[in-house]
PDB file of N, CA and C in Angstrom:
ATOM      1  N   UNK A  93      82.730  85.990 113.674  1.00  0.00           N
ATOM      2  CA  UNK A  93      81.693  86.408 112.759  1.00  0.00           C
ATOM      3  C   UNK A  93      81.762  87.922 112.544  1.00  0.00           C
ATOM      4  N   UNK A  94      81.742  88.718 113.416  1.00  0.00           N
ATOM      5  CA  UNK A  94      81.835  89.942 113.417  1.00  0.00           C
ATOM      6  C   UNK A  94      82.954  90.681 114.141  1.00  0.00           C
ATOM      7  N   UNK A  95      84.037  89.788 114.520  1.00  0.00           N
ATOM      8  CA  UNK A  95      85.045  90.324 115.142  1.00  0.00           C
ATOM      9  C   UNK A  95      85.783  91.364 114.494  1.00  0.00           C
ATOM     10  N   UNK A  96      85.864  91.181 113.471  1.00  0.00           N
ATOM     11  CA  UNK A  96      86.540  92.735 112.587  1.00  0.00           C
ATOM     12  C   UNK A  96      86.128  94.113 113.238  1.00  0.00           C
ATOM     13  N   UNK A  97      84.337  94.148 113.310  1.00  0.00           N
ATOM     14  CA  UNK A  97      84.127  95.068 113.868  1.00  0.00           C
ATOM     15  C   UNK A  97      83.941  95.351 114.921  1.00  0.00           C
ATOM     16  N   UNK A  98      84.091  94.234 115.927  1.00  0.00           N
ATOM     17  CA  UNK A  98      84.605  94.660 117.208  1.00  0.00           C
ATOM     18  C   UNK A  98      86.128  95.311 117.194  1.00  0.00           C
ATOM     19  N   UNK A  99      86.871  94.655 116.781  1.00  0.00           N
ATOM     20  CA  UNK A  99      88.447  95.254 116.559  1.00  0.00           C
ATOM     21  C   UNK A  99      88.233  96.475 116.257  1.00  0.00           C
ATOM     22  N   UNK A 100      87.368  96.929 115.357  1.00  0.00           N
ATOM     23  CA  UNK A 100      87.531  98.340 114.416  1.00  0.00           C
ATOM     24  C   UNK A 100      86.820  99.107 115.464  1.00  0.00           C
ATOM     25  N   UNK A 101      85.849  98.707 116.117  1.00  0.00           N
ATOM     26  CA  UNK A 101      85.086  99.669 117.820  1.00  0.00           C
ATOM     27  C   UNK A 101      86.306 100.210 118.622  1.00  0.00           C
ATOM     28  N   UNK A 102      86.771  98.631 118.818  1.00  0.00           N
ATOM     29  CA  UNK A 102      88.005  99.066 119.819  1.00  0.00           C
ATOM     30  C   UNK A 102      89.034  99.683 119.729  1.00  0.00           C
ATOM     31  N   UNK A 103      89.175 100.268 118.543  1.00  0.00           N
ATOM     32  CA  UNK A 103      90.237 100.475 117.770  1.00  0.00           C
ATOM     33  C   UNK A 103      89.658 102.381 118.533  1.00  0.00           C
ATOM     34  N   UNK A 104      88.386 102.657 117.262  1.00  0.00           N
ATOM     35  CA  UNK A 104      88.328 103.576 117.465  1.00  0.00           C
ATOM     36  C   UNK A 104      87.769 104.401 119.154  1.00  0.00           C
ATOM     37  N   UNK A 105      87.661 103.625 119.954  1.00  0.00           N
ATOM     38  CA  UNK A 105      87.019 103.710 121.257  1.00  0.00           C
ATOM     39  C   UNK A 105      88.614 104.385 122.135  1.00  0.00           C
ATOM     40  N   UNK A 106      89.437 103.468 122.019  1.00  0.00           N
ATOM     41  CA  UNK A 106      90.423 103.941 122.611  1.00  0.00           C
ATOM     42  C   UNK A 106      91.040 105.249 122.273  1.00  0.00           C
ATOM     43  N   UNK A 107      91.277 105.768 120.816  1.00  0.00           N
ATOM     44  CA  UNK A 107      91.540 106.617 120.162  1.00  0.00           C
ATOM     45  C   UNK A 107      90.588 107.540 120.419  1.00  0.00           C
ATOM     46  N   UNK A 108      89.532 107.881 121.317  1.00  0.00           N
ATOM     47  CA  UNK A 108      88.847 108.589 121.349  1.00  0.00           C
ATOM     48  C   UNK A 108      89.067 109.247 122.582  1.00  0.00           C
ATOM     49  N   UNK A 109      89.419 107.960 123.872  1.00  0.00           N
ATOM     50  CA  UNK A 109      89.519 108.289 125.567  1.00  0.00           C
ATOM     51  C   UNK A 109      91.071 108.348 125.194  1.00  0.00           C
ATOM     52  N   UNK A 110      91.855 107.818 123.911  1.00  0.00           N
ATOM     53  CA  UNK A 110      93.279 108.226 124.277  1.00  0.00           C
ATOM     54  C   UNK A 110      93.652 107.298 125.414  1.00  0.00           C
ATOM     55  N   UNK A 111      93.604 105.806 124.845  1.00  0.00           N
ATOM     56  CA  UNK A 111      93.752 104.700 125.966  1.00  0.00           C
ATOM     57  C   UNK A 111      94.444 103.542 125.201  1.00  0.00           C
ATOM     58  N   UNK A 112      95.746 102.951 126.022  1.00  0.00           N
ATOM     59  CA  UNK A 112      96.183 101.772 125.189  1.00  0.00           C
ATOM     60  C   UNK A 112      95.210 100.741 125.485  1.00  0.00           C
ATOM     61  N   UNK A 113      95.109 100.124 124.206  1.00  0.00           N
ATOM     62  CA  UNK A 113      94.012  98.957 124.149  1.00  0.00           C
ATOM     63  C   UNK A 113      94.409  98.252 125.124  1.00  0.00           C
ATOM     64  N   UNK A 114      95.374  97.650 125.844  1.00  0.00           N
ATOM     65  CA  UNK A 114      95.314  96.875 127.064  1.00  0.00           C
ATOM     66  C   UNK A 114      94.718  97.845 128.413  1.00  0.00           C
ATOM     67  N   UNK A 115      94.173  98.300 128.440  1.00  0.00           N
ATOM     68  CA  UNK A 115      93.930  99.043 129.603  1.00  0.00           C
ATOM     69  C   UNK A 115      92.295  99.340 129.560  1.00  0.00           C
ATOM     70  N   UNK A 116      91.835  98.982 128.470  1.00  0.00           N
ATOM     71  CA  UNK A 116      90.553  98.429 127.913  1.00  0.00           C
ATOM     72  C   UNK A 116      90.224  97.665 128.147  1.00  0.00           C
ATOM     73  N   UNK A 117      91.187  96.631 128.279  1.00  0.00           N
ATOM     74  CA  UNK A 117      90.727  94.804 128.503  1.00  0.00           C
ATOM     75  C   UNK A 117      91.413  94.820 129.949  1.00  0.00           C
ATOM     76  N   UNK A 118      91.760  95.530 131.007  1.00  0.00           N
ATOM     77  CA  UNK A 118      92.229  95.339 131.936  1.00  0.00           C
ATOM     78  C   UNK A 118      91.144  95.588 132.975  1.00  0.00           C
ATOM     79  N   UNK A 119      91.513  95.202 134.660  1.00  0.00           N
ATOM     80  CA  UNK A 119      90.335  95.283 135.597  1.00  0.00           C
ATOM     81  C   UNK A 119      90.441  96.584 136.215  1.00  0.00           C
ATOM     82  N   UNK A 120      90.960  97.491 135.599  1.00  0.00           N
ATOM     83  CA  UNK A 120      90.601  98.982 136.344  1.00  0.00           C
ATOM     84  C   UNK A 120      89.537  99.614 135.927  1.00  0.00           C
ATOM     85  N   UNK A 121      88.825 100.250 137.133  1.00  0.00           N
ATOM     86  CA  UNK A 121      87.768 100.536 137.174  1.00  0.00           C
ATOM     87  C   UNK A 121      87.807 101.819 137.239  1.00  0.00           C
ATOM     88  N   UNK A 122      88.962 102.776 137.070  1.00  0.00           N
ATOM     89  CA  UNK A 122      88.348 104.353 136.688  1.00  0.00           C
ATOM     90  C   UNK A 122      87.555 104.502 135.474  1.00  0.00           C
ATOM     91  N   UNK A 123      86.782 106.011 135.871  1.00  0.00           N
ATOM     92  CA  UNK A 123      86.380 106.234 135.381  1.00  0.00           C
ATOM     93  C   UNK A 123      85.530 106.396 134.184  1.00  0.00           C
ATOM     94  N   UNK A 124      87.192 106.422 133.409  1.00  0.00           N
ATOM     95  CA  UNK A 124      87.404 106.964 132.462  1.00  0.00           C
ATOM     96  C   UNK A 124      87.328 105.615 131.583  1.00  0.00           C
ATOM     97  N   UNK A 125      88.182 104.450 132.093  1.00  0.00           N
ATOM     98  CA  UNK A 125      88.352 103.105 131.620  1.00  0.00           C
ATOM     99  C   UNK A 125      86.676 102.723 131.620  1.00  0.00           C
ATOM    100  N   UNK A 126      86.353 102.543 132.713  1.00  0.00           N
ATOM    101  CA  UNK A 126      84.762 101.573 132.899  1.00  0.00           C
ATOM    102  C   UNK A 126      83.813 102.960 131.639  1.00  0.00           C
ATOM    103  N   UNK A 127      84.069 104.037 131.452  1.00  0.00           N
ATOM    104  CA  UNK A 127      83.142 104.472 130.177  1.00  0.00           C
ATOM    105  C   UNK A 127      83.493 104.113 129.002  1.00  0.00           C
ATOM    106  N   UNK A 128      84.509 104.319 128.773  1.00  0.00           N
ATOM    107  CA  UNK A 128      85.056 103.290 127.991  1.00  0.00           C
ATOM    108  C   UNK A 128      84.556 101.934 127.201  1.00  0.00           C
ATOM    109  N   UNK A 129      84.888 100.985 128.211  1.00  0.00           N
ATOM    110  CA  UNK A 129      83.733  99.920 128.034  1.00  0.00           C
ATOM    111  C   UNK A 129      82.542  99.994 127.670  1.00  0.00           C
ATOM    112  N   UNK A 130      82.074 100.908 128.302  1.00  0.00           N
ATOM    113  CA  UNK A 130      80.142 101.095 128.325  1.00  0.00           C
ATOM    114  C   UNK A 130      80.000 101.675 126.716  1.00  0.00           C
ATOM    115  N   UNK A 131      81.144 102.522 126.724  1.00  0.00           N
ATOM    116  CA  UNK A 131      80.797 102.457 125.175  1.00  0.00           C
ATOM    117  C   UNK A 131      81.191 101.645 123.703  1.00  0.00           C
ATOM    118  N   UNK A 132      82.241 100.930 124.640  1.00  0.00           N
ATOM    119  CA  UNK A 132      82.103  99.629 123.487  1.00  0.00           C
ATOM    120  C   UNK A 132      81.295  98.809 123.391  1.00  0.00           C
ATOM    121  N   UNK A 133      80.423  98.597 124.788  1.00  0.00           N
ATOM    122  CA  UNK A 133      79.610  97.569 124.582  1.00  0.00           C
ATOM    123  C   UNK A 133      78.165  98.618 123.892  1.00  0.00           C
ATOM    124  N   UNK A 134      77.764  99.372 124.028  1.00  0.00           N
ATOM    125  CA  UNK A 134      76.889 100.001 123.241  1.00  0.00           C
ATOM    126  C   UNK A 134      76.961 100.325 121.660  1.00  0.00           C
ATOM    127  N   UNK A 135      77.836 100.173 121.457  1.00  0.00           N
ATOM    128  CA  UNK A 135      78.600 100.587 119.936  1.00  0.00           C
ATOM    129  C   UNK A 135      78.123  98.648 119.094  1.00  0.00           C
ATOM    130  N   UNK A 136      78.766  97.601 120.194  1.00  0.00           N
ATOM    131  CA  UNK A 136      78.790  96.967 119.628  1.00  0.00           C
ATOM    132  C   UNK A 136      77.212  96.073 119.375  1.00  0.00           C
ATOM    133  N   UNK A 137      76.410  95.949 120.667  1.00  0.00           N
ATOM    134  CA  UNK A 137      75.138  95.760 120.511  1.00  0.00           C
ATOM    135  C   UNK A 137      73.973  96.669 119.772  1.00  0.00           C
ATOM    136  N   UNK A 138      74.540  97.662 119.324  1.00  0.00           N
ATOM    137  CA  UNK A 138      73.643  98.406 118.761  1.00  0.00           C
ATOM    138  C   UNK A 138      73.819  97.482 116.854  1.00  0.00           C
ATOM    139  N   UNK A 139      75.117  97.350 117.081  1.00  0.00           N
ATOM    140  CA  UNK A 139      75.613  97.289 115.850  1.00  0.00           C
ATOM    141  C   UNK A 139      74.480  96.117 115.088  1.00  0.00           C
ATOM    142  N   UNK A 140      74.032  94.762 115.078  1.00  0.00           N
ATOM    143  CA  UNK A 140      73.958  94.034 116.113  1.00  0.00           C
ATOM    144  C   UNK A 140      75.136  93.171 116.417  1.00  0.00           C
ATOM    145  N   UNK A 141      75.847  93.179 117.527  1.00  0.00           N
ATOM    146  CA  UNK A 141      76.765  91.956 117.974  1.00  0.00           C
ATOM    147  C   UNK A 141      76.131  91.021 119.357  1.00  0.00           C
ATOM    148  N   UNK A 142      75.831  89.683 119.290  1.00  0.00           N
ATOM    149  CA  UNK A 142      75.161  89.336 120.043  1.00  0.00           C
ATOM    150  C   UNK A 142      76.046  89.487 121.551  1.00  0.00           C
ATOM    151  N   UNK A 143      75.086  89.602 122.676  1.00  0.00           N
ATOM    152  CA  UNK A 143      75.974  89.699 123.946  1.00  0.00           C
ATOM    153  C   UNK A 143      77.085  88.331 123.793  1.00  0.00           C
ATOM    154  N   UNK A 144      76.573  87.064 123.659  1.00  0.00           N
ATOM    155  CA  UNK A 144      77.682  86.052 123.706  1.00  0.00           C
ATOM    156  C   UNK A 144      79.034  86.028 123.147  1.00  0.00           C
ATOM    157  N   UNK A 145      78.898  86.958 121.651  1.00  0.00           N
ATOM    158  CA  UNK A 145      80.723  87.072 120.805  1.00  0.00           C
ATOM    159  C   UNK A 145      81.028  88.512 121.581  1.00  0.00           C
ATOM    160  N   UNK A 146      80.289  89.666 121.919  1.00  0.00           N
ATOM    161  CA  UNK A 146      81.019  90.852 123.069  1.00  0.00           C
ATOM    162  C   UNK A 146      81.673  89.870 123.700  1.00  0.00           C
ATOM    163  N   UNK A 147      80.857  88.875 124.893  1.00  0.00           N
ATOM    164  CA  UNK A 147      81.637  88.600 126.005  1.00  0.00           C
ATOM    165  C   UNK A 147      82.984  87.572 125.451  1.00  0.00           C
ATOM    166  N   UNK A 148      82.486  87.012 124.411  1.00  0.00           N
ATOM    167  CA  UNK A 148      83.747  85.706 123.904  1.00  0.00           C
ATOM    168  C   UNK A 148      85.159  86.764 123.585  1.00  0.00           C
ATOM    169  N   UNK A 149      84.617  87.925 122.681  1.00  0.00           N
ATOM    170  CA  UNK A 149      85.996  88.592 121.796  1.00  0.00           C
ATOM    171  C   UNK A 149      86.566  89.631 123.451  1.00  0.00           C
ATOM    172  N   UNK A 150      86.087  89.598 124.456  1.00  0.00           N
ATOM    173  CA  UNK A 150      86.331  90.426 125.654  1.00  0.00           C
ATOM    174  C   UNK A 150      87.282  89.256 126.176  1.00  0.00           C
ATOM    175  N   UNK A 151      86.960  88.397 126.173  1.00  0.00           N
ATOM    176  CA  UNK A 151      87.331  87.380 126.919  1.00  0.00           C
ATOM    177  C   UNK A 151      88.929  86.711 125.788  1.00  0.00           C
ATOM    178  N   UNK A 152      88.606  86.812 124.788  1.00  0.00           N
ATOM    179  CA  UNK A 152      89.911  86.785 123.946  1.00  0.00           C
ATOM    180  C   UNK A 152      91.000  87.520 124.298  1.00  0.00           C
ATOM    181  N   UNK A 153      90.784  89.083 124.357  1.00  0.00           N
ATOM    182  CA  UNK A 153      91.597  89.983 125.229  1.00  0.00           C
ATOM    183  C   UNK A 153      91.570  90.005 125.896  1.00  0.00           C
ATOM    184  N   UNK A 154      91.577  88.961 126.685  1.00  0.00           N
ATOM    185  CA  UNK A 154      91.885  89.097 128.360  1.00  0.00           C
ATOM    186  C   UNK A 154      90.734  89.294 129.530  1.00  0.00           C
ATOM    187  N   UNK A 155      89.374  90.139 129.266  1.00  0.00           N
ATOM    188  CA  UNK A 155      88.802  90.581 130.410  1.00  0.00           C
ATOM    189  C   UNK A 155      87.469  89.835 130.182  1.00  0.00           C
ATOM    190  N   UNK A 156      87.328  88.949 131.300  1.00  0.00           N
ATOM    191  CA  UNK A 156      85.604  88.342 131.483  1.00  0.00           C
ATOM    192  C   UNK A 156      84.647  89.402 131.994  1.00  0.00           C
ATOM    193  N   UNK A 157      83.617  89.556 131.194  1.00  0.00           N
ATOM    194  CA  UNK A 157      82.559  90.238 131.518  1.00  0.00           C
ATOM    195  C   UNK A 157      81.548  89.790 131.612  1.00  0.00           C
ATOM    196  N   UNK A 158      80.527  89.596 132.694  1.00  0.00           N
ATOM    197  CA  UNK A 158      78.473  89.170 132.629  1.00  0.00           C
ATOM    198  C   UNK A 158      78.161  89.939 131.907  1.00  0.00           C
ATOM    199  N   UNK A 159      77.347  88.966 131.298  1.00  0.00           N
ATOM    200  CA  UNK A 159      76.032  89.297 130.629  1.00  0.00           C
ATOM    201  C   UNK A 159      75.223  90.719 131.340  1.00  0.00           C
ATOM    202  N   UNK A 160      75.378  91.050 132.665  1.00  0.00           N
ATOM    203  CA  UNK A 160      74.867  92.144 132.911  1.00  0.00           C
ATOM    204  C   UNK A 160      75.633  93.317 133.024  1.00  0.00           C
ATOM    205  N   UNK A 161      76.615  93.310 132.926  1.00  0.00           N
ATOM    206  CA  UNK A 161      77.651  94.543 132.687  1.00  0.00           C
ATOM    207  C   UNK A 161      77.681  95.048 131.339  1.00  0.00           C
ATOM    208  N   UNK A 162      77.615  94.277 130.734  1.00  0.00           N
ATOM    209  CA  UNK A 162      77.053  94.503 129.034  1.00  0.00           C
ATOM    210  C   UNK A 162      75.705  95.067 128.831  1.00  0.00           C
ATOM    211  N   UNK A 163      74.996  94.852 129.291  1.00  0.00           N
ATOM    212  CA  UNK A 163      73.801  95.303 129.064  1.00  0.00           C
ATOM    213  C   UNK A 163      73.389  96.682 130.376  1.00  0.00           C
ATOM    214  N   UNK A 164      74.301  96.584 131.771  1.00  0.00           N
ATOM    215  CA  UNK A 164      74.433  98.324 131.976  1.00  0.00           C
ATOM    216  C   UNK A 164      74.886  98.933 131.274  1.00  0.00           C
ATOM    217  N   UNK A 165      76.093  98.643 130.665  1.00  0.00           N
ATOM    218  CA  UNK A 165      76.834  99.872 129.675  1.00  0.00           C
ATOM    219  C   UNK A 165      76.401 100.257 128.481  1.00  0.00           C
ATOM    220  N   UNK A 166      75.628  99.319 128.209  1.00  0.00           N
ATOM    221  CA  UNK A 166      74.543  99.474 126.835  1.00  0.00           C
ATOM    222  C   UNK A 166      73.469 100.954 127.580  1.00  0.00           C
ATOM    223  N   UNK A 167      72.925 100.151 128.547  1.00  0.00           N
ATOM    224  CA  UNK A 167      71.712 101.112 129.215  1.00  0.00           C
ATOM    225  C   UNK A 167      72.210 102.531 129.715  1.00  0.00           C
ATOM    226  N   UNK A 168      73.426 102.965 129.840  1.00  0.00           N
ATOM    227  CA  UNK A 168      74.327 103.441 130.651  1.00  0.00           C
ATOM    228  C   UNK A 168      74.311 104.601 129.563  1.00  0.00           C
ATOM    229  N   UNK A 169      74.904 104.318 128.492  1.00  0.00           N
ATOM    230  CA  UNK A 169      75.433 105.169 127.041  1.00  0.00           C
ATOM    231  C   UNK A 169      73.833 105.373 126.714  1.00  0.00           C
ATOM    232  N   UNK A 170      72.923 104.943 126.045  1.00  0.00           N
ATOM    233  CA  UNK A 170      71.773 104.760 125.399  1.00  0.00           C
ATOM    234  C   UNK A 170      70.905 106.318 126.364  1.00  0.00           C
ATOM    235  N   UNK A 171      71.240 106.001 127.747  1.00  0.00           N
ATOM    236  CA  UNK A 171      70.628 107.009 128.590  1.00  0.00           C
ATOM    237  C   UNK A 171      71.398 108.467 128.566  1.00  0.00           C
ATOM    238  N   UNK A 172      72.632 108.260 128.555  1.00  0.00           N
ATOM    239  CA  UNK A 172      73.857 109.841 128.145  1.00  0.00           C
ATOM    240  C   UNK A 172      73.196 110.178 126.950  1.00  0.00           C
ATOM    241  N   UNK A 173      72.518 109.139 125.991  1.00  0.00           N
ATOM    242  CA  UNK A 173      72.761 109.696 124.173  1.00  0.00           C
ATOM    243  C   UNK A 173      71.520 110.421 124.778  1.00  0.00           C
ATOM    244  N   UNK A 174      70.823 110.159 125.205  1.00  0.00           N
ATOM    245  CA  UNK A 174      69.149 111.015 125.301  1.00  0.00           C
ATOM    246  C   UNK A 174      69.187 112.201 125.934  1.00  0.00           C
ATOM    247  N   UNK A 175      70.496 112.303 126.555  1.00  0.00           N
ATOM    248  CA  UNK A 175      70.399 113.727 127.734  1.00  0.00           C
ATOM    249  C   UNK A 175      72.227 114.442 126.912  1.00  0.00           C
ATOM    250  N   UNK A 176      72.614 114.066 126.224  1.00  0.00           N
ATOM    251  CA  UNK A 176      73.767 114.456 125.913  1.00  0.00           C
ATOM    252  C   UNK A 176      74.163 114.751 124.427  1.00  0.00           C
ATOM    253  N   UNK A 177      73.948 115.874 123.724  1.00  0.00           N
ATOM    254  CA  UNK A 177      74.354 115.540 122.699  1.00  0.00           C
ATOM    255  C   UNK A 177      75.994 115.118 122.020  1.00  0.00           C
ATOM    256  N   UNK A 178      76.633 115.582 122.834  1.00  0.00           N
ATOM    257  CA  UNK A 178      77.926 115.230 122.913  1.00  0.00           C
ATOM    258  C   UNK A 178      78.015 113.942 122.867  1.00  0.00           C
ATOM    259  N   UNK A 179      78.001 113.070 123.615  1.00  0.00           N
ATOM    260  CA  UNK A 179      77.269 111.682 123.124  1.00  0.00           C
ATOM    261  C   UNK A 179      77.010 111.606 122.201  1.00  0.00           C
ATOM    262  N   UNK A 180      76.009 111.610 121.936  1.00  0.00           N
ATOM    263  CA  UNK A 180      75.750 111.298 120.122  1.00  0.00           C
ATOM    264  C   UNK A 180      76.773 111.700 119.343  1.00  0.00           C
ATOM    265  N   UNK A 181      77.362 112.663 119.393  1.00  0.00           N
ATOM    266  CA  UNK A 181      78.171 113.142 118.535  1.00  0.00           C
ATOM    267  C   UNK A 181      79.330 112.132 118.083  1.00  0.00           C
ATOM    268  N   UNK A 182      79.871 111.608 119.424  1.00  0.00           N
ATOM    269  CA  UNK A 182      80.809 110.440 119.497  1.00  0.00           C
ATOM    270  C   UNK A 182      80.177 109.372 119.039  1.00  0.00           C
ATOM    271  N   UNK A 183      79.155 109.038 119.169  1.00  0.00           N
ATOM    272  CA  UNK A 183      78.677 107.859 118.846  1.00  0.00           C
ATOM    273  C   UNK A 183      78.684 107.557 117.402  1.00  0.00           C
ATOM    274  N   UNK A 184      78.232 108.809 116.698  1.00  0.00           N
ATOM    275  CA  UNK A 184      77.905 108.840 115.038  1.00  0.00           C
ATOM    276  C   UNK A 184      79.359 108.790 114.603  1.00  0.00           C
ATOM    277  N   UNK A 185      80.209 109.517 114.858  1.00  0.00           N
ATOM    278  CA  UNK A 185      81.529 109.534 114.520  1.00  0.00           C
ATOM    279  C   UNK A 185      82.206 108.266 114.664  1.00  0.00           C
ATOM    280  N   UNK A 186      82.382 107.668 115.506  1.00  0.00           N
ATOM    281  CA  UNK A 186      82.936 106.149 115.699  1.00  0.00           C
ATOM    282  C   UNK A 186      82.242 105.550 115.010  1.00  0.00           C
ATOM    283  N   UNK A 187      80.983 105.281 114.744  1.00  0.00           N
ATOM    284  CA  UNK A 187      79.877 104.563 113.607  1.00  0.00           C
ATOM    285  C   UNK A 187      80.076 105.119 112.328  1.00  0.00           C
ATOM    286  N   UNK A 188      80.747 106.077 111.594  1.00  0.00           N
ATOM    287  CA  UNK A 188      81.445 106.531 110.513  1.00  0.00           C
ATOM    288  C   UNK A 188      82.906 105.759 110.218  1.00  0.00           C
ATOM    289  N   UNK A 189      83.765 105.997 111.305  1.00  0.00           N
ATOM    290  CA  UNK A 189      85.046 105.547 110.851  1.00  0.00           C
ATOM    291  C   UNK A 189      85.395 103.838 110.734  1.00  0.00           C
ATOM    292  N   UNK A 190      83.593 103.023 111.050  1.00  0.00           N
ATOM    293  CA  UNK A 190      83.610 101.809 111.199  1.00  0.00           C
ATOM    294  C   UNK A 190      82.866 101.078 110.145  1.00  0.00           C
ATOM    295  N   UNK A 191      82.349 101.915 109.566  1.00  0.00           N
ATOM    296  CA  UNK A 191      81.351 101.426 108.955  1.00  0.00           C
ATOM    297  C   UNK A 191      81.738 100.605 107.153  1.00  0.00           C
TER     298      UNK A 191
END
């Protein structure tokens, strides 16, 4: 239903941390990777994408995620955007090149 713009998140998410898309959908947990995530899944529930096609199109590429890892990384980013403007900054910009 909305997988295009998950593709087009992920697209621009990686291009941002400078990450091959498999390493996105993979189980490493630096850093840099797990923010990553947090901000795809915030990008994409904001958008609206329901948690069930996040976890289905995650799960297409390879990586199973709960329902509650989705919704920390939502809570996770949502809390940086309020204390960070840098954050936002990324956020609006990826929500430009997707839109």
């Amino acid at each position: 239903m909305k997988k295009h713009i998950f593709n087009d998140y992920v697209k621009e998410v990686c291009k941002y941390y400078d990450l091959e898309e498999d390493l996105l959908f993979s189980k490493d947990k630096k850093p840099t990777i797990a923010d990553a995530r947090h901000l795809l899944f915030y990008l994409c529930k904001e958008r609206p994408i329901k948690i069930t096609y996040i976890q289905k199109y995650m799960k297409e590429k390879g990586y199973r995620t709960p329902h509650s890892t989705i919704i920390y990384g939502h809570r996770k980013i949502a809390i940086e955007m309020q204390k960070d403007k840098d954050t936002r900054q990324i956020v609006n910009e990826i929500k430009k090149c997707t839109n």
